[in-house]
Amino acid sequence: MFKLNLKIALRNLWKNRTITAINVGGLAVALSAFILVMMYATYETSFDKENPNYDNIYVVGITYPEFKTYYTAAPFAKAIKQNFPEVESAGLVKEGSFELTIKNGKNTLFTNKILAADYNAAKILNINPNGGLIKPAGDVERLTYLSNESMKTLFPNKKDNKPEMVGFGASNSGITGIIAGSIKNNLHSNFTFDGVSIANELGKNDNYDMNDYTICVQVKPETQVVNLEQKITNLYQAELLKSKAGKRIDEVKGISTFLDPLSNLHLKPKAGNDAPYKTLIALSVLGVLILVIASINFTNLSIAQATKRAKEVGVKKVLGAYRFQLTTQFLVEIFMQCFAATILALILAELVLPNFNNLFQTHLSIWHINNGLYWQLPLILGVITLIAGIYPAMILSGFKPAVVLKGNFSTSKQSYWLRNGLLVFQFSVAVVFIIGLFIINSQLKYMSKEDLGFTANQVVYIKNISIFNDPIKFEPVREKILKIPGIKSATVATFIPGGINGINNYTANGIKANIDFVDVDFDYFETLEIKLKEGRLFSNEFKTDTINSAVINESAVAKYGIKNPIGQTIRGCNIDYKIIGVIKDFKTQGFETAIQPTIYTIKDPCGGYKTQIMLKIEESKMTEALANLKSQWSTINKLDGEDFRYQFLDELYGKLFKKQEQLQSIFFAAAILTIFIAILGLFAFAKYITNGRMKEIAVRKILGASDIQILKLLNTSFFAIVVIANLISWPLAYILTKKWLETFAYRIEMPILPFALSALITICLTVITVSIQAQKAVKSNPVDALKYE
């Protein structure tokens, strides 16, 4: 019996090979997209899961009235461990602030991220060097390990894991150190690195004014985290009141702490950007919708072909077949198609995977056992078979022999409404993605053309390890740089646009608030072409500029409510700064974050290191100037020596748009795939409808109907379906895109054109698809359809 059913299934699939190809092809395309989404979702939601204490690890954050941060004071880690028995361990982590050059003879390594961690943090975060984690001796010793990849760069022929002597900085710097061994850099972690420096204790001499570290805690199982969070807040407020920070009680009350689970850090950190989470949600919705649409196609076409299987079902029932047997037979046929689609989907996914990895900066592989496909695919195959096949199988197996064998069978009104309803759903989804794509494109176009308030073009950022906090130290470097033809200006600062600014507490006009700060040198504003609103900029002609002068932006003026800012005082870091100028706001953090109140100073004892060198270079002399800089860099900046590295500032700033560009690519793929699958289903459905109306078309032609009238007749019902789909999807698209636009501080107004274009595109595609299929019927000879009547 099974062999007979298999033959019938294969024969039926071959007989309807066009519909079968559409079903298998549509499912394969949808499944390939879904496979990629499943792999990406598995990857994104499993960061740090290799850590055996994954569920009990938290990062301690601080909530200020204006912002949240993971940067805290080093002494607080010890205080937490000493005061709360439910905390098993507490440790400190600190990321390196600049690129470090390491040399072994002619082999040079540029490390972008050296992670400093104390011994407790290394144990909490499962940082295990090759050969095991060793506790450094005393308070001074640090054990530095480089990643396996970095060690291969420095020591390509090294076979053991013994310590090695290396040089730091330029060849002539004379600075050496010991690399204790190698360590695997887990790229699937929130704490990635080129190397790790492990100490017995970090920040021993720091106080509560220095928020430079990240505190990681491991709590005991079954700990009430909410209660612990409140207790840590109370402790932190008490520590601030008795520390050298000298906080007042009313200030301390506005400060609290929070515990962020390790599982949150990658996708939706409490003190950070949740763009990765939104991207994952968008991708997941896309994958599910595309799979649902493909399943709808399958269901629609199976129901549409029901009449062709009616007599077969009637005969089998007369011969004694049970409904369960018939249902099983039809589900097996559907399973065969789904299985073939799955194989084809794996091939398509493998072909697309390199581009997918490049877009999302991942290293996914279909054949890696950790991606979960080995159990996800069989599950999805079974679910698709049931979703796409159970209703058609029940319809087919439920035919009444007495009716269908008389030839009076016709599909029910319920099936008719279901088919049309599913078509409406398909096109509704397609319309949402089309509208979303147009609006995302409009927002990105606005972001590329809108005035940023500064000029990143032709500005070159020089990577550097020299510290130029004193303007006198940078002046000879500036003079040498400006002698090179084509270089118009040079400056140095603690931060560059597109990066993270520092935050400190400043008081002006009787108001005390945390605002951003950037420590700069002369020509900072001129190099970036930042516009002055009133007053003046820093100048060598005024000696006080290097002592207590400050420039603030428009947002800072508004924050403090200063009416006439020039000449007024703003106090911070125990210095009374005199405001000499106000610059116009510029979008240093892109379009998603509102411009923050910011102060710019040359002298700032509480600031960071001025290492970020920026040069303004004439476009026509860019290549020549960079070549001269490279050849002369060892004499210009001796600490860097021969290691001249640079990046264009507009490329660095452009990374702020990376997630939005990814979202644009997602919606482009979604729009194309949903339209493609919907059109495939429409094509097959139109073929079925047209074939069923061949005699009606023949009679109409005999009675004088023109080709245009017949095409209009066949298009009318499909036209109505698309119009209804647009009307349903417009409100949904409006709500979704409006919420997305609201994530931007600076955005376009909701446009009307995308809604009209979506209707035009879907209507045109529908008319073209149906007309192509109907053309054969229109051009056929009426005699062929009526010769047996």
mmCIF file with all atom_site columns, N, CA, C and O in Angstrom, residues 507-511 533-534 552-570 579 582:
data_model
loop_
_atom_site.group_PDB
_atom_site.id
_atom_site.type_symbol
_atom_site.label_atom_id
_atom_site.label_alt_id
_atom_site.label_comp_id
_atom_site.label_asym_id
_atom_site.label_entity_id
_atom_site.label_seq_id
_atom_site.pdbx_PDB_ins_code
_atom_site.Cartn_x
_atom_site.Cartn_y
_atom_site.Cartn_z
_atom_site.occupancy
_atom_site.B_iso_or_equiv
_atom_site.pdbx_formal_charge
_atom_site.auth_seq_id
_atom_site.auth_comp_id
_atom_site.auth_asym_id
_atom_site.auth_atom_id
_atom_site.pdbx_PDB_model_num
ATOM 1   N N  . THR A 1 507 ? 29.235 73.124 37.512 1.00 0.00 ? 507 THR A N  1
ATOM 2   C CA . THR A 1 507 ? 28.238 74.026 38.093 1.00 0.00 ? 507 THR A CA 1
ATOM 3   C C  . THR A 1 507 ? 28.307 75.382 37.393 1.00 0.00 ? 507 THR A C  1
ATOM 4   O O  . THR A 1 507 ? 29.397 75.946 37.241 1.00 0.00 ? 507 THR A O  1
ATOM 5   N N  . ALA A 1 508 ? 27.154 75.886 36.992 1.00 0.00 ? 508 ALA A N  1
ATOM 6   C CA . ALA A 1 508 ? 27.075 77.221 36.379 1.00 0.00 ? 508 ALA A CA 1
ATOM 7   C C  . ALA A 1 508 ? 25.684 77.776 36.655 1.00 0.00 ? 508 ALA A C  1
ATOM 8   O O  . ALA A 1 508 ? 24.691 77.037 36.659 1.00 0.00 ? 508 ALA A O  1
ATOM 9   N N  . ASN A 1 509 ? 25.616 79.066 36.862 1.00 0.00 ? 509 ASN A N  1
ATOM 10  C CA . ASN A 1 509 ? 24.341 79.747 37.076 1.00 0.00 ? 509 ASN A CA 1
ATOM 11  C C  . ASN A 1 509 ? 23.538 79.115 38.221 1.00 0.00 ? 509 ASN A C  1
ATOM 12  O O  . ASN A 1 509 ? 22.316 79.033 38.180 1.00 0.00 ? 509 ASN A O  1
ATOM 13  N N  . GLY A 1 510 ? 24.267 78.606 39.218 1.00 0.00 ? 510 GLY A N  1
ATOM 14  C CA . GLY A 1 510 ? 23.619 77.993 40.370 1.00 0.00 ? 510 GLY A CA 1
ATOM 15  C C  . GLY A 1 510 ? 23.080 76.599 40.135 1.00 0.00 ? 510 GLY A C  1
ATOM 16  O O  . GLY A 1 510 ? 22.430 76.025 41.011 1.00 0.00 ? 510 GLY A O  1
ATOM 17  N N  . ILE A 1 511 ? 23.351 76.039 38.980 1.00 0.00 ? 511 ILE A N  1
ATOM 18  C CA . ILE A 1 511 ? 22.853 74.691 38.640 1.00 0.00 ? 511 ILE A CA 1
ATOM 19  C C  . ILE A 1 511 ? 24.036 73.729 38.531 1.00 0.00 ? 511 ILE A C  1
ATOM 20  O O  . ILE A 1 511 ? 25.031 74.021 37.868 1.00 0.00 ? 511 ILE A O  1
ATOM 21  N N  . LYS A 1 533 ? 29.180 80.459 17.500 1.00 0.00 ? 533 LYS A N  1
ATOM 22  C CA . LYS A 1 533 ? 27.946 81.244 17.614 1.00 0.00 ? 533 LYS A CA 1
ATOM 23  C C  . LYS A 1 533 ? 28.218 82.629 18.199 1.00 0.00 ? 533 LYS A C  1
ATOM 24  O O  . LYS A 1 533 ? 27.733 83.644 17.707 1.00 0.00 ? 533 LYS A O  1
ATOM 25  N N  . GLU A 1 534 ? 28.995 82.667 19.284 1.00 0.00 ? 534 GLU A N  1
ATOM 26  C CA . GLU A 1 534 ? 29.356 83.951 19.887 1.00 0.00 ? 534 GLU A CA 1
ATOM 27  C C  . GLU A 1 534 ? 30.641 83.799 20.675 1.00 0.00 ? 534 GLU A C  1
ATOM 28  O O  . GLU A 1 534 ? 31.046 82.703 21.058 1.00 0.00 ? 534 GLU A O  1
ATOM 29  N N  . ILE A 1 552 ? 31.794 76.324 25.431 1.00 0.00 ? 552 ILE A N  1
ATOM 30  C CA . ILE A 1 552 ? 30.663 75.410 25.611 1.00 0.00 ? 552 ILE A CA 1
ATOM 31  C C  . ILE A 1 552 ? 29.782 75.437 24.368 1.00 0.00 ? 552 ILE A C  1
ATOM 32  O O  . ILE A 1 552 ? 29.881 76.356 23.547 1.00 0.00 ? 552 ILE A O  1
ATOM 33  N N  . ASN A 1 553 ? 28.912 74.424 24.246 1.00 0.00 ? 553 ASN A N  1
ATOM 34  C CA . ASN A 1 553 ? 28.010 74.408 23.093 1.00 0.00 ? 553 ASN A CA 1
ATOM 35  C C  . ASN A 1 553 ? 26.633 74.965 23.464 1.00 0.00 ? 553 ASN A C  1
ATOM 36  O O  . ASN A 1 553 ? 26.352 75.252 24.632 1.00 0.00 ? 553 ASN A O  1
ATOM 37  N N  . GLU A 1 554 ? 25.785 75.112 22.466 1.00 0.00 ? 554 GLU A N  1
ATOM 38  C CA . GLU A 1 554 ? 24.457 75.696 22.676 1.00 0.00 ? 554 GLU A CA 1
ATOM 39  C C  . GLU A 1 554 ? 23.634 74.882 23.678 1.00 0.00 ? 554 GLU A C  1
ATOM 40  O O  . GLU A 1 554 ? 22.878 75.443 24.482 1.00 0.00 ? 554 GLU A O  1
ATOM 41  N N  . SER A 1 555 ? 23.773 73.559 23.645 1.00 0.00 ? 555 SER A N  1
ATOM 42  C CA . SER A 1 555 ? 23.015 72.709 24.563 1.00 0.00 ? 555 SER A CA 1
ATOM 43  C C  . SER A 1 555 ? 23.420 72.950 26.013 1.00 0.00 ? 555 SER A C  1
ATOM 44  O O  . SER A 1 555 ? 22.582 72.878 26.918 1.00 0.00 ? 555 SER A O  1
ATOM 45  N N  . ALA A 1 556 ? 24.708 73.235 26.240 1.00 0.00 ? 556 ALA A N  1
ATOM 46  C CA . ALA A 1 556 ? 25.169 73.537 27.597 1.00 0.00 ? 556 ALA A CA 1
ATOM 47  C C  . ALA A 1 556 ? 24.591 74.864 28.075 1.00 0.00 ? 556 ALA A C  1
ATOM 48  O O  . ALA A 1 556 ? 24.207 75.000 29.249 1.00 0.00 ? 556 ALA A O  1
ATOM 49  N N  . VAL A 1 557 ? 24.522 75.836 27.176 1.00 0.00 ? 557 VAL A N  1
ATOM 50  C CA . VAL A 1 557 ? 23.919 77.131 27.524 1.00 0.00 ? 557 VAL A CA 1
ATOM 51  C C  . VAL A 1 557 ? 22.466 76.924 27.943 1.00 0.00 ? 557 VAL A C  1
ATOM 52  O O  . VAL A 1 557 ? 22.006 77.475 28.951 1.00 0.00 ? 557 VAL A O  1
ATOM 53  N N  . ALA A 1 558 ? 21.738 76.094 27.167 1.00 0.00 ? 558 ALA A N  1
ATOM 54  C CA . ALA A 1 558 ? 20.337 75.825 27.493 1.00 0.00 ? 558 ALA A CA 1
ATOM 55  C C  . ALA A 1 558 ? 20.209 75.018 28.779 1.00 0.00 ? 558 ALA A C  1
ATOM 56  O O  . ALA A 1 558 ? 19.293 75.246 29.583 1.00 0.00 ? 558 ALA A O  1
ATOM 57  N N  . LYS A 1 559 ? 21.126 74.074 29.009 1.00 0.00 ? 559 LYS A N  1
ATOM 58  C CA . LYS A 1 559 ? 21.083 73.230 30.207 1.00 0.00 ? 559 LYS A CA 1
ATOM 59  C C  . LYS A 1 559 ? 21.181 74.061 31.483 1.00 0.00 ? 559 LYS A C  1
ATOM 60  O O  . LYS A 1 559 ? 20.451 73.832 32.454 1.00 0.00 ? 559 LYS A O  1
ATOM 61  N N  . TYR A 1 560 ? 22.082 75.048 31.463 1.00 0.00 ? 560 TYR A N  1
ATOM 62  C CA . TYR A 1 560 ? 22.301 75.873 32.653 1.00 0.00 ? 560 TYR A CA 1
ATOM 63  C C  . TYR A 1 560 ? 21.467 77.153 32.653 1.00 0.00 ? 560 TYR A C  1
ATOM 64  O O  . TYR A 1 560 ? 21.498 77.906 33.631 1.00 0.00 ? 560 TYR A O  1
ATOM 65  N N  . GLY A 1 561 ? 20.744 77.393 31.568 1.00 0.00 ? 561 GLY A N  1
ATOM 66  C CA . GLY A 1 561 ? 19.898 78.580 31.506 1.00 0.00 ? 561 GLY A CA 1
ATOM 67  C C  . GLY A 1 561 ? 20.677 79.880 31.557 1.00 0.00 ? 561 GLY A C  1
ATOM 68  O O  . GLY A 1 561 ? 20.220 80.862 32.157 1.00 0.00 ? 561 GLY A O  1
ATOM 69  N N  . ILE A 1 562 ? 21.840 79.909 30.914 1.00 0.00 ? 562 ILE A N  1
ATOM 70  C CA . ILE A 1 562 ? 22.692 81.101 30.929 1.00 0.00 ? 562 ILE A CA 1
ATOM 71  C C  . ILE A 1 562 ? 22.240 82.046 29.825 1.00 0.00 ? 562 ILE A C  1
ATOM 72  O O  . ILE A 1 562 ? 22.212 81.686 28.649 1.00 0.00 ? 562 ILE A O  1
ATOM 73  N N  . LYS A 1 563 ? 21.919 83.286 30.191 1.00 0.00 ? 563 LYS A N  1
ATOM 74  C CA . LYS A 1 563 ? 21.425 84.257 29.201 1.00 0.00 ? 563 LYS A CA 1
ATOM 75  C C  . LYS A 1 563 ? 22.566 84.914 28.431 1.00 0.00 ? 563 LYS A C  1
ATOM 76  O O  . LYS A 1 563 ? 22.517 85.043 27.218 1.00 0.00 ? 563 LYS A O  1
ATOM 77  N N  . ASN A 1 564 ? 23.606 85.364 29.128 1.00 0.00 ? 564 ASN A N  1
ATOM 78  C CA . ASN A 1 564 ? 24.767 85.997 28.491 1.00 0.00 ? 564 ASN A CA 1
ATOM 79  C C  . ASN A 1 564 ? 26.012 85.222 28.905 1.00 0.00 ? 564 ASN A C  1
ATOM 80  O O  . ASN A 1 564 ? 26.708 85.595 29.859 1.00 0.00 ? 564 ASN A O  1
ATOM 81  N N  . PRO A 1 565 ? 26.312 84.108 28.214 1.00 0.00 ? 565 PRO A N  1
ATOM 82  C CA . PRO A 1 565 ? 27.352 83.192 28.690 1.00 0.00 ? 565 PRO A CA 1
ATOM 83  C C  . PRO A 1 565 ? 28.783 83.733 28.642 1.00 0.00 ? 565 PRO A C  1
ATOM 84  O O  . PRO A 1 565 ? 29.607 83.332 29.457 1.00 0.00 ? 565 PRO A O  1
ATOM 85  N N  . ILE A 1 566 ? 29.095 84.597 27.685 1.00 0.00 ? 566 ILE A N  1
ATOM 86  C CA . ILE A 1 566 ? 30.475 85.043 27.523 1.00 0.00 ? 566 ILE A CA 1
ATOM 87  C C  . ILE A 1 566 ? 30.920 85.794 28.778 1.00 0.00 ? 566 ILE A C  1
ATOM 88  O O  . ILE A 1 566 ? 30.291 86.764 29.208 1.00 0.00 ? 566 ILE A O  1
ATOM 89  N N  . GLY A 1 567 ? 32.046 85.341 29.346 1.00 0.00 ? 567 GLY A N  1
ATOM 90  C CA . GLY A 1 567 ? 32.591 85.973 30.541 1.00 0.00 ? 567 GLY A CA 1
ATOM 91  C C  . GLY A 1 567 ? 32.095 85.360 31.829 1.00 0.00 ? 567 GLY A C  1
ATOM 92  O O  . GLY A 1 567 ? 32.633 85.665 32.914 1.00 0.00 ? 567 GLY A O  1
ATOM 93  N N  . GLN A 1 568 ? 31.070 84.501 31.768 1.00 0.00 ? 568 GLN A N  1
ATOM 94  C CA . GLN A 1 568 ? 30.556 83.899 32.998 1.00 0.00 ? 568 GLN A CA 1
ATOM 95  C C  . GLN A 1 568 ? 31.387 82.679 33.393 1.00 0.00 ? 568 GLN A C  1
ATOM 96  O O  . GLN A 1 568 ? 32.189 82.170 32.608 1.00 0.00 ? 568 GLN A O  1
ATOM 97  N N  . THR A 1 569 ? 31.156 82.199 34.618 1.00 0.00 ? 569 THR A N  1
ATOM 98  C CA . THR A 1 569 ? 31.977 81.117 35.180 1.00 0.00 ? 569 THR A CA 1
ATOM 99  C C  . THR A 1 569 ? 31.226 79.791 35.181 1.00 0.00 ? 569 THR A C  1
ATOM 100 O O  . THR A 1 569 ? 30.037 79.736 35.479 1.00 0.00 ? 569 THR A O  1
ATOM 101 N N  . ILE A 1 570 ? 31.952 78.740 34.842 1.00 0.00 ? 570 ILE A N  1
ATOM 102 C CA . ILE A 1 570 ? 31.440 77.379 34.981 1.00 0.00 ? 570 ILE A CA 1
ATOM 103 C C  . ILE A 1 570 ? 32.501 76.588 35.744 1.00 0.00 ? 570 ILE A C  1
ATOM 104 O O  . ILE A 1 570 ? 33.673 76.569 35.364 1.00 0.00 ? 570 ILE A O  1
ATOM 105 N N  . ILE A 1 579 ? 34.009 81.249 30.566 1.00 0.00 ? 579 ILE A N  1
ATOM 106 C CA . ILE A 1 579 ? 33.465 80.932 29.248 1.00 0.00 ? 579 ILE A CA 1
ATOM 107 C C  . ILE A 1 579 ? 33.880 82.017 28.270 1.00 0.00 ? 579 ILE A C  1
ATOM 108 O O  . ILE A 1 579 ? 33.531 83.194 28.430 1.00 0.00 ? 579 ILE A O  1
ATOM 109 N N  . VAL A 1 582 ? 30.908 80.309 22.626 1.00 0.00 ? 582 VAL A N  1
ATOM 110 C CA . VAL A 1 582 ? 29.826 79.341 22.485 1.00 0.00 ? 582 VAL A CA 1
ATOM 111 C C  . VAL A 1 582 ? 29.813 78.864 21.040 1.00 0.00 ? 582 VAL A C  1
ATOM 112 O O  . VAL A 1 582 ? 29.741 79.679 20.109 1.00 0.00 ? 582 VAL A O  1
#
